[in-house]
XYZ file of C-alpha atoms in Angstrom:
597
model
C 20.218 -8.004 -2.740
C 20.199 -8.499 0.933
C 16.296 -9.153 2.268
C 13.931 -6.209 1.909
C 16.898 -3.969 1.883
C 15.793 -0.486 0.286
C 18.539 1.766 -0.428
C 16.511 5.042 -0.860
C 13.152 4.924 -1.323
C 12.824 8.491 -2.435
C 10.801 9.275 -5.272
C 12.357 11.283 -8.355
C 9.933 11.612 -10.978
C 7.536 13.850 -11.087
C 5.772 13.678 -14.242
C 2.757 13.338 -13.051
C 2.891 15.386 -9.808
C 1.511 11.764 -7.928
C 1.274 13.416 -3.868
C -2.227 13.784 -4.858
C -3.519 11.099 -6.926
C -5.994 12.078 -9.173
C -7.410 8.327 -8.552
C -7.901 9.498 -4.799
C -9.637 12.498 -5.653
C -12.432 10.605 -7.747
C -12.883 8.551 -4.994
C -13.815 11.130 -2.166
C -17.474 9.649 -1.665
C -16.164 5.930 -1.776
C -17.169 3.713 0.831
C -15.376 3.618 4.004
C -13.807 -0.405 3.876
C -12.574 -0.567 7.351
C -14.391 -1.030 10.547
C -16.226 2.256 11.552
C -17.372 3.586 14.891
C -19.855 6.071 16.314
C -18.350 9.161 17.875
C -19.518 8.024 20.944
C -16.964 5.055 20.503
C -14.463 6.408 19.292
C -14.132 8.645 22.145
C -15.333 6.136 25.228
C -18.309 7.681 26.166
C -20.099 4.698 25.843
C -20.162 2.658 29.455
C -20.635 -0.267 28.103
C -18.993 -0.368 24.524
C -20.318 -4.738 24.329
C -23.547 -3.862 25.755
C -25.204 -4.388 22.740
C -23.171 -8.237 21.745
C -25.467 -11.376 23.056
C -25.376 -11.935 26.555
C -24.107 -15.663 27.844
C -26.977 -16.817 29.887
C -26.293 -21.025 30.359
C -24.106 -23.869 29.544
C -21.339 -22.670 31.538
C -19.070 -25.020 33.757
C -16.581 -23.699 36.582
C -13.886 -23.093 34.232
C -15.888 -21.827 31.540
C -17.770 -19.267 33.765
C -14.127 -18.048 35.434
C -13.087 -17.176 31.850
C -16.257 -15.426 30.826
C -16.391 -13.583 34.484
C -12.526 -12.496 33.896
C -13.393 -11.135 30.462
C -16.410 -8.957 31.310
C -14.380 -7.800 34.494
C -11.935 -6.906 31.872
C -14.149 -5.393 29.011
C -15.802 -3.251 32.494
C -12.239 -1.600 33.348
C -11.478 -0.513 29.694
C -9.086 -4.090 29.055
C -10.409 -5.065 25.861
C -7.430 -7.328 24.668
C -7.812 -9.282 27.659
C -11.810 -9.359 27.599
C -11.341 -10.442 23.862
C -8.597 -13.302 24.577
C -11.260 -14.763 27.286
C -14.565 -14.780 24.921
C -12.327 -15.969 22.237
C -10.990 -19.185 24.540
C -14.964 -19.380 25.774
C -15.853 -19.402 21.899
C -13.450 -22.276 21.153
C -14.565 -24.319 24.185
C -18.575 -23.849 23.630
C -19.659 -23.674 20.627
C -21.561 -20.599 20.671
C -21.833 -17.684 18.010
C -22.766 -14.849 20.595
C -19.403 -15.990 22.438
C -17.058 -15.305 19.217
C -19.421 -12.657 18.281
C -18.377 -10.866 21.685
C -14.676 -11.569 21.251
C -15.074 -9.829 17.607
C -16.300 -6.771 19.772
C -13.893 -6.293 22.188
C -10.869 -6.766 19.609
C -12.334 -3.795 17.669
C -12.246 -2.222 21.139
C -8.758 -3.002 21.596
C -7.547 -2.239 18.907
C -6.010 -5.632 18.311
C -6.091 -6.928 14.860
C -4.926 -10.000 15.266
C -7.403 -10.499 17.891
C -9.956 -9.461 15.840
C -9.295 -11.802 12.857
C -8.796 -14.569 14.974
C -12.222 -13.992 16.563
C -13.918 -13.299 13.264
C -13.040 -16.552 12.166
C -14.412 -18.582 14.795
C -17.280 -16.570 14.693
C -18.001 -17.338 11.113
C -17.226 -21.122 11.458
C -20.235 -20.938 14.118
C -22.374 -18.671 12.078
C -21.942 -19.455 8.460
C -24.729 -17.191 7.626
C -23.512 -14.030 9.361
C -22.683 -10.851 7.178
C -20.477 -9.083 10.005
C -17.580 -11.299 10.030
C -16.869 -11.307 6.539
C -16.921 -7.563 6.324
C -14.294 -7.612 8.911
C -11.970 -10.007 7.706
C -12.373 -8.286 4.136
C -11.306 -5.002 5.713
C -8.536 -6.589 7.756
C -7.372 -8.707 4.540
C -7.242 -5.254 2.776
C -5.435 -3.239 5.487
C -2.409 -5.954 4.828
C -2.382 -6.025 1.637
C -4.374 -9.839 0.832
C -6.455 -8.293 -2.018
C -7.521 -11.914 -2.987
C -8.751 -13.082 0.401
C -10.198 -9.481 0.830
C -12.125 -10.191 -2.327
C -13.026 -13.619 -1.267
C -15.167 -12.555 1.936
C -16.715 -9.844 -0.146
C -17.971 -12.154 -2.778
C -19.324 -14.601 -0.214
C -21.022 -11.678 1.689
C -22.643 -11.234 -2.272
C -23.424 -14.732 -2.163
C -25.513 -14.544 0.608
C -27.395 -11.339 -0.616
C -25.838 -8.697 0.973
C -23.760 -5.779 0.136
C -19.975 -6.428 -0.648
C -18.987 -3.354 -2.018
C -17.296 -4.892 -4.552
C -17.469 -1.607 -6.857
C -15.608 0.766 -3.996
C -13.274 -2.067 -3.588
C -12.706 -1.733 -7.225
C -11.882 1.369 -7.168
C -9.109 1.111 -4.665
C -7.610 -2.276 -6.253
C -7.209 -0.342 -9.978
C -5.809 2.776 -7.958
C -3.541 1.442 -5.434
C -1.887 -1.734 -8.091
C -3.723 -4.322 -7.052
C -3.182 -8.054 -8.819
C -5.492 -7.052 -11.017
C -5.654 -10.388 -13.460
C -5.909 -12.605 -10.387
C -9.217 -10.300 -8.846
C -10.496 -10.687 -12.161
C -10.406 -14.423 -12.160
C -12.216 -14.611 -8.939
C -14.603 -12.251 -10.518
C -15.373 -13.796 -13.777
C -15.871 -17.111 -11.929
C -18.580 -15.558 -9.518
C -20.466 -14.044 -12.109
C -20.061 -17.080 -14.172
C -22.707 -18.836 -11.393
C -26.342 -19.440 -12.547
C -27.641 -17.948 -9.556
C -25.650 -14.854 -9.244
C -27.657 -12.732 -11.399
C -30.960 -13.532 -9.290
C -28.639 -12.109 -6.279
C -30.152 -8.242 -4.625
C -26.628 -6.439 -5.338
C -25.660 -8.243 -8.830
C -25.485 -4.522 -10.291
C -22.239 -4.207 -7.462
C -20.007 -7.148 -8.832
C -21.002 -6.532 -12.353
C -19.778 -2.553 -11.792
C -16.801 -3.910 -9.587
C -15.636 -6.580 -12.315
C -16.150 -3.485 -15.129
C -13.898 -1.403 -13.664
C -10.808 -4.022 -13.319
C -11.655 -5.842 -16.980
C -11.350 -1.741 -17.758
C -8.065 -1.257 -16.402
C -6.695 -4.587 -18.168
C -7.665 -2.980 -20.923
C -10.613 -5.552 -21.389
C -12.556 -2.195 -22.701
C -15.599 -4.653 -24.841
C -16.102 -6.710 -21.663
C -16.253 -3.805 -19.258
C -19.150 -2.262 -21.485
C -20.825 -5.497 -21.948
C -21.306 -5.469 -18.348
C -22.010 -2.045 -17.958
C -25.270 -2.414 -20.234
C -26.025 -5.231 -18.159
C -26.071 -2.396 -15.299
C -27.979 0.129 -17.185
C -31.000 -2.945 -17.960
C -30.865 -3.705 -13.859
C -30.270 0.187 -12.305
C -30.351 2.929 -15.391
C -30.512 5.701 -13.035
C -27.861 4.263 -10.799
C -24.570 7.178 -10.388
C -22.781 4.710 -10.122
C -23.133 3.297 -13.335
C -22.742 6.600 -14.972
C -19.634 7.183 -12.804
C -18.272 3.782 -14.388
C -19.076 4.893 -17.542
C -17.172 8.004 -17.436
C -14.204 6.749 -16.552
C -14.128 4.377 -18.796
C -14.671 6.913 -21.706
C -11.893 8.960 -20.439
C -9.311 6.207 -20.468
C -10.559 4.895 -23.940
C -10.346 8.294 -25.126
C -13.674 9.088 -25.683
C -13.976 12.232 -24.292
C -17.069 12.987 -25.482
C -18.412 10.136 -24.390
C -17.231 10.989 -20.986
C -18.520 14.325 -20.543
C -21.941 13.212 -21.854
C -21.972 10.882 -18.721
C -20.364 12.945 -16.364
C -23.524 15.149 -17.036
C -26.058 12.503 -16.918
C -24.416 11.166 -13.452
C -24.716 15.004 -12.456
C -28.176 15.113 -13.174
C -28.523 11.838 -10.781
C -26.105 13.033 -8.019
C -25.661 17.356 -8.418
C -23.432 17.092 -5.088
C -20.880 14.209 -6.354
C -17.914 16.134 -6.610
C -16.656 12.955 -8.557
C -19.031 14.055 -11.763
C -17.872 17.510 -11.477
C -14.096 16.530 -11.692
C -14.741 13.977 -14.434
C -16.468 16.753 -16.353
C -13.813 18.879 -15.978
C -11.240 16.343 -17.262
C -13.181 15.772 -20.195
C -13.731 19.403 -21.350
C -9.695 19.755 -20.896
C -8.512 16.659 -22.761
C -11.379 18.232 -25.243
C -9.158 21.423 -24.664
C -12.095 23.032 -23.788
C -10.183 25.047 -21.106
C -12.588 27.832 -20.638
C -15.269 25.321 -20.068
C -13.772 23.174 -17.825
C -12.426 26.467 -15.396
C -16.398 26.811 -15.476
C -17.067 23.550 -13.878
C -13.878 24.363 -11.116
C -14.784 27.395 -10.549
C -18.888 26.355 -9.559
C -17.070 23.470 -7.771
C -14.975 25.721 -5.449
C -17.580 28.338 -4.952
C -20.211 25.255 -3.889
C -17.085 24.483 -1.591
C -16.973 27.629 0.086
C -13.139 28.058 -1.726
C -11.986 24.735 0.232
C -8.095 25.339 0.205
C -7.813 21.324 -0.077
C -10.241 21.209 -3.104
C -8.326 23.964 -5.096
C -4.848 22.447 -4.366
C -6.405 19.128 -5.909
C -7.822 21.032 -8.675
C -4.737 22.382 -9.337
C -3.487 19.398 -9.865
C -5.761 17.747 -11.767
C -4.788 20.898 -14.561
C -1.009 20.169 -13.969
C -1.225 16.544 -14.704
C -3.256 17.372 -17.872
C -0.702 19.656 -19.179
C -2.358 22.798 -18.384
C 0.312 24.890 -16.302
C -1.669 28.236 -16.657
C -5.125 27.469 -15.130
C -3.271 25.528 -12.036
C -1.469 28.547 -11.629
C -4.609 30.699 -11.764
C -5.940 28.725 -8.502
C -3.302 28.476 -6.502
C -2.647 32.466 -6.795
C -5.113 33.508 -4.230
C -3.274 31.548 -1.652
C 0.117 33.366 -2.190
C 0.691 35.746 0.418
C -1.213 33.848 3.086
C -0.129 33.490 6.554
C -0.100 30.065 5.918
C 0.406 28.502 2.743
C 0.082 23.934 2.549
C 3.559 22.476 1.564
C 1.776 21.076 -1.381
C 0.970 24.571 -2.434
C 4.481 25.624 -2.808
C 5.408 21.898 -4.549
C 2.575 22.109 -6.951
C 4.024 26.057 -7.865
C 7.474 24.898 -8.233
C 6.088 22.144 -10.658
C 4.259 24.869 -12.259
C 7.155 27.362 -12.450
C 9.549 24.623 -13.256
C 7.357 23.438 -16.172
C 7.692 26.980 -18.143
C 11.354 26.788 -18.287
C 11.647 29.170 -14.861
C 14.367 26.974 -13.131
C 15.204 29.557 -10.620
C 11.806 30.845 -9.735
C 11.125 26.692 -9.382
C 14.034 26.116 -7.013
C 12.922 29.095 -4.760
C 9.384 27.690 -4.650
C 10.997 23.953 -3.904
C 13.162 25.537 -1.190
C 9.958 27.372 0.412
C 8.593 23.685 1.280
C 9.086 22.759 4.656
C 9.125 19.621 6.937
C 6.848 17.129 6.165
C 5.536 14.872 3.373
C 6.594 17.106 0.793
C 10.083 18.292 1.753
C 12.115 15.443 0.114
C 10.414 14.926 -2.984
C 10.188 18.729 -3.493
C 14.159 18.758 -2.794
C 14.446 15.823 -5.236
C 12.609 17.566 -7.769
C 14.866 20.777 -7.390
C 17.891 18.468 -7.676
C 17.130 16.840 -10.646
C 15.847 20.035 -12.364
C 19.518 21.213 -11.823
C 20.833 18.382 -13.422
C 18.645 18.139 -16.170
C 19.452 21.868 -16.645
C 23.245 20.569 -17.076
C 23.821 22.673 -13.382
C 25.098 19.341 -11.127
C 27.550 21.332 -9.345
C 24.764 23.689 -8.285
C 22.700 20.801 -7.563
C 25.501 19.103 -5.586
C 25.861 22.537 -3.601
C 21.912 22.654 -3.185
C 21.659 19.566 -1.604
C 24.661 20.560 0.776
C 23.116 24.028 1.931
C 19.810 21.923 2.510
C 21.580 19.465 4.736
C 22.785 22.439 7.128
C 19.764 24.165 7.002
C 17.523 20.879 7.869
C 19.426 18.984 10.807
C 16.550 16.914 10.983
C 16.978 15.507 7.348
C 20.424 15.293 6.659
C 20.815 11.646 6.549
C 17.926 11.535 3.937
C 19.722 14.481 2.153
C 22.580 12.519 1.836
C 20.743 9.450 0.798
C 19.280 11.618 -1.954
C 22.960 12.835 -3.190
C 24.137 9.231 -3.504
C 21.118 8.471 -4.842
C 21.225 11.008 -8.461
C 24.799 10.265 -7.838
C 24.771 6.487 -8.665
C 22.068 7.445 -11.296
C 24.343 9.086 -13.168
C 26.629 6.407 -13.106
C 29.318 8.322 -10.567
C 29.840 5.433 -8.457
C 33.061 6.866 -6.902
C 31.444 10.508 -6.112
C 28.959 8.881 -4.329
C 30.682 6.575 -2.271
C 33.862 9.459 -1.675
C 30.617 11.512 -0.616
C 28.969 8.552 1.915
C 32.762 8.141 3.120
C 32.995 11.779 4.214
C 29.714 12.353 5.455
C 30.533 8.882 7.487
C 33.876 10.016 8.754
C 31.801 13.296 10.412
C 29.221 11.036 11.965
C 30.213 7.482 11.967
C 27.315 6.827 14.237
C 24.491 7.682 11.554
C 23.114 3.859 11.098
C 20.779 5.026 7.955
C 24.341 6.134 6.368
C 25.794 3.159 7.277
C 23.278 0.832 6.433
C 23.480 2.893 2.736
C 27.034 2.454 2.221
C 26.826 -1.671 3.242
C 24.170 -2.681 1.063
C 26.043 -1.019 -1.932
C 29.580 -2.588 -0.027
C 26.892 -5.954 -0.856
C 25.795 -4.934 -4.597
C 29.372 -4.261 -5.877
C 30.390 -7.946 -3.911
C 31.969 -6.827 -0.905
C 30.663 -8.781 1.515
C 33.325 -8.232 4.160
C 32.738 -4.428 3.588
C 29.201 -5.292 4.099
C 29.439 -7.176 7.300
C 31.798 -4.455 8.638
C 29.314 -1.594 8.321
C 26.021 -3.790 10.046
C 28.802 -5.105 12.731
C 28.899 -1.252 13.101
C 25.529 -0.445 13.680
C 24.918 -3.741 15.942
C 27.183 -2.045 18.353
C 25.568 0.810 18.640
C 21.843 -0.654 18.717
C 22.622 -4.326 19.255
C 18.713 -4.606 18.819
C 18.548 -3.047 15.413
C 16.637 -5.722 13.523
C 17.216 -4.428 10.027
C 20.634 -4.892 10.298
C 20.286 -8.215 12.062
C 17.894 -9.720 9.497
C 20.034 -8.066 6.892
C 22.957 -9.958 7.847
C 21.953 -13.216 9.026
C 19.524 -13.410 5.331
C 22.597 -12.768 3.703
C 24.514 -15.575 5.744
C 21.450 -17.732 5.032
C 21.334 -17.339 1.643
C 24.682 -17.481 0.278
C 25.148 -20.657 2.635
C 28.501 -19.657 3.903
C 29.569 -23.227 4.990
C 30.013 -22.936 9.004
C 28.127 -19.787 9.725
C 24.423 -21.052 9.182
C 23.923 -21.265 12.902
C 25.297 -17.554 13.478
C 22.592 -16.515 10.582
C 19.842 -18.413 13.115
C 21.092 -16.482 15.629
C 20.969 -12.700 13.998
C 17.881 -13.760 12.514
C 16.169 -14.905 15.605
C 17.337 -11.603 17.526
C 15.554 -9.556 14.633
C 12.673 -11.372 15.286
C 13.040 -10.778 19.119
C 13.316 -7.146 18.194
C 10.339 -7.383 15.421
C 8.089 -10.262 15.881
C 5.774 -8.678 13.247
C 7.705 -8.089 10.282
C 7.368 -10.363 7.550
C 10.631 -10.193 5.887
C 12.260 -11.375 9.791
C 9.513 -14.297 9.379
C 11.061 -14.997 5.781
C 14.172 -15.150 6.883
C 13.746 -17.570 9.646
C 12.068 -19.533 6.926
C 15.400 -19.434 5.047
C 17.302 -20.396 7.435
C 15.359 -23.485 8.758
C 15.814 -24.508 5.280
C 19.004 -23.938 4.707
C 20.007 -25.729 7.915
C 18.265 -28.657 6.548
C 14.954 -28.581 8.406
C 12.425 -27.809 5.518
C 8.990 -28.969 7.966
C 10.380 -26.124 10.064
C 10.713 -23.924 7.884
C 7.340 -23.985 6.135
C 5.531 -22.373 9.046
C 7.422 -19.390 9.137
C 7.225 -18.951 5.603
C 3.269 -19.289 5.461
C 3.191 -16.709 7.807
C 5.274 -14.291 6.147
C 3.486 -15.180 2.522
C 0.238 -14.289 4.362
C 1.256 -11.161 5.620
C 2.961 -10.222 2.339
C 2.162 -12.177 -0.589
C 5.335 -10.771 -2.649
C 7.599 -12.914 -5.143
C 10.528 -13.215 -2.598
C 8.561 -14.942 -0.304
C 6.599 -17.110 -2.414
C 9.673 -18.255 -4.076
C 10.966 -19.410 -0.828
C 7.911 -20.659 -0.320
C 7.659 -22.908 -3.140
C 10.902 -24.192 -2.972
C 10.289 -25.707 0.466
C 7.133 -26.766 -0.649
C 8.619 -28.804 -3.646
C 11.166 -29.870 -0.995
C 8.521 -31.337 0.824
C 7.125 -33.394 -1.945
C 4.180 -30.757 -2.410
C 5.194 -29.532 -5.916
C 1.408 -28.954 -7.381
C 1.279 -26.462 -4.514
C 4.419 -25.239 -5.551
C 3.351 -24.753 -8.933
C 0.123 -23.274 -8.263
C 1.823 -20.470 -5.819
C 4.161 -19.591 -8.527
C 1.275 -19.446 -11.405
C -0.066 -16.802 -9.222
C 2.691 -14.667 -8.972
C 3.489 -15.230 -12.688
C 0.039 -13.542 -13.028
C 0.722 -10.600 -10.600
C 3.860 -9.392 -12.379
C 5.381 -8.894 -15.619
C 9.148 -8.553 -13.474
C 9.454 -11.553 -11.263
C 13.316 -12.312 -11.165
C 13.233 -14.587 -8.007
C 10.641 -16.275 -9.353
C 12.787 -16.515 -12.847
C 15.730 -18.087 -10.590
C 13.500 -20.408 -9.125
C 12.446 -21.822 -12.254
C 16.046 -22.250 -13.891
C 16.961 -24.194 -11.044
C 13.595 -25.991 -10.659
C 12.549 -26.424 -14.425
C 9.834 -28.932 -12.855
C 7.911 -26.507 -11.442
C 7.147 -24.147 -14.348
C 2.902 -23.846 -14.622
C 1.521 -25.710 -17.766
C 0.082 -21.961 -18.591
C 3.697 -20.292 -18.125
C 5.033 -19.168 -21.382
């Protein structure tokens, strides 16, 4: 598959009704990990948002003074990006933490993540004991998906006696499928330190570690950590929340109910305990008791519509459609019903075998996040009911009704046909629709990727070239074609590949897939030193196995095989499916880490 080529990405399985994950519901009152601002700051009501930053009063030469004056004036006129750059330049020139702090404040107000990270790194370098730069770096790492670095920053805060908010971080990591094995290793190493137990927020680290260990199936270890927290903070609501969650995950529903009740007595306004209690009652098949809990929760929140929908989804996830319908029934007939309610009503009808009623509900989902999932669910439902012709007719009618989703619905039908091993029908559909709309870049790209899968490089290139005739700066097409030429190492076309990737970089310079392609084409050109910086930058932004395989091969070629093996070991620990790494190790078996199976 050409680099980063995504054929569809439309979810077709809704067994768990994942549009509003239960995990998200249970973290309703979790901490905010991103940097936050007061209302005044957010709406620009402060005259000088950097007024609280430490003043710069002495030790300046003419150039330094000029830089700082320019930065100060830029901040006063609202050009925070320029101000941040100026303060950071001054912080590099003078070893004053206050300058780096001021640069960080400016970058935050300028919403420049890269500048904020550079400023925070300098601030931490100049003031190693400061907590704020580590907190900002942790948030930035989390935003770009670098879980390991985010945890490292948080543990640094904990090591200094601060609150690294490890438990809330662990909740999010578990919910979003982070590399839990690697996170657990970091946490175990921290807890093994003799002085760790003496630090003020030690129980927070224990709680976070317990959540991750439980998610990894290490239930005994998780219980041991929770017992330690119980000794230190028996009245901690977070402790009982973790106990309830662990009990639910291990099937001990009575213990989960007891823990949720204990937590509710400590934090009666925490909706997570009511949800946990309801979930425990549902799994104990005490539906009446569960409805008492959920009705009380609704009453306390004034019948909140979003909460009603979330609770209905909870019942659906547990396989109980009747109470889910009772929760949604008051919404039927209202003037404005959210799309998600129609989607869930369709799912309820489908679960009860009422295919035609479900279809009616699914069709009432209009433009928005649920539109395509609803059409996908409806089409799959018809196919499972042995009504493929009806499913295709339904999608064709929907394309006529919703012109804005025309290309998406064609791609959905192609995906369904491919799944049914009806590739010829899928190809005919694509060819027919492209004959009507020959410049539809989305459909051209899809056909190009399918051509590549079938070994038709000429067909792939023809469609990508067609895209570039109408959209010369289409970064996806440029990158896909350039990467493919480089990856296949086609003689005489590597310079052409580099030119295409350079154009993709000009169009989308922050795309890690493009950075990876740039590194890979330099490697193919016999320039591993030039390739390394591109690949390291790509991996820092998107630490996935494809980029890791490229980076490891380049490191190996530069004689840095130990680093390559360490990188490969991290990827092998993160994922059970790693075809790119497997292919690399087949070509370079000497890179197999000692611990690999």
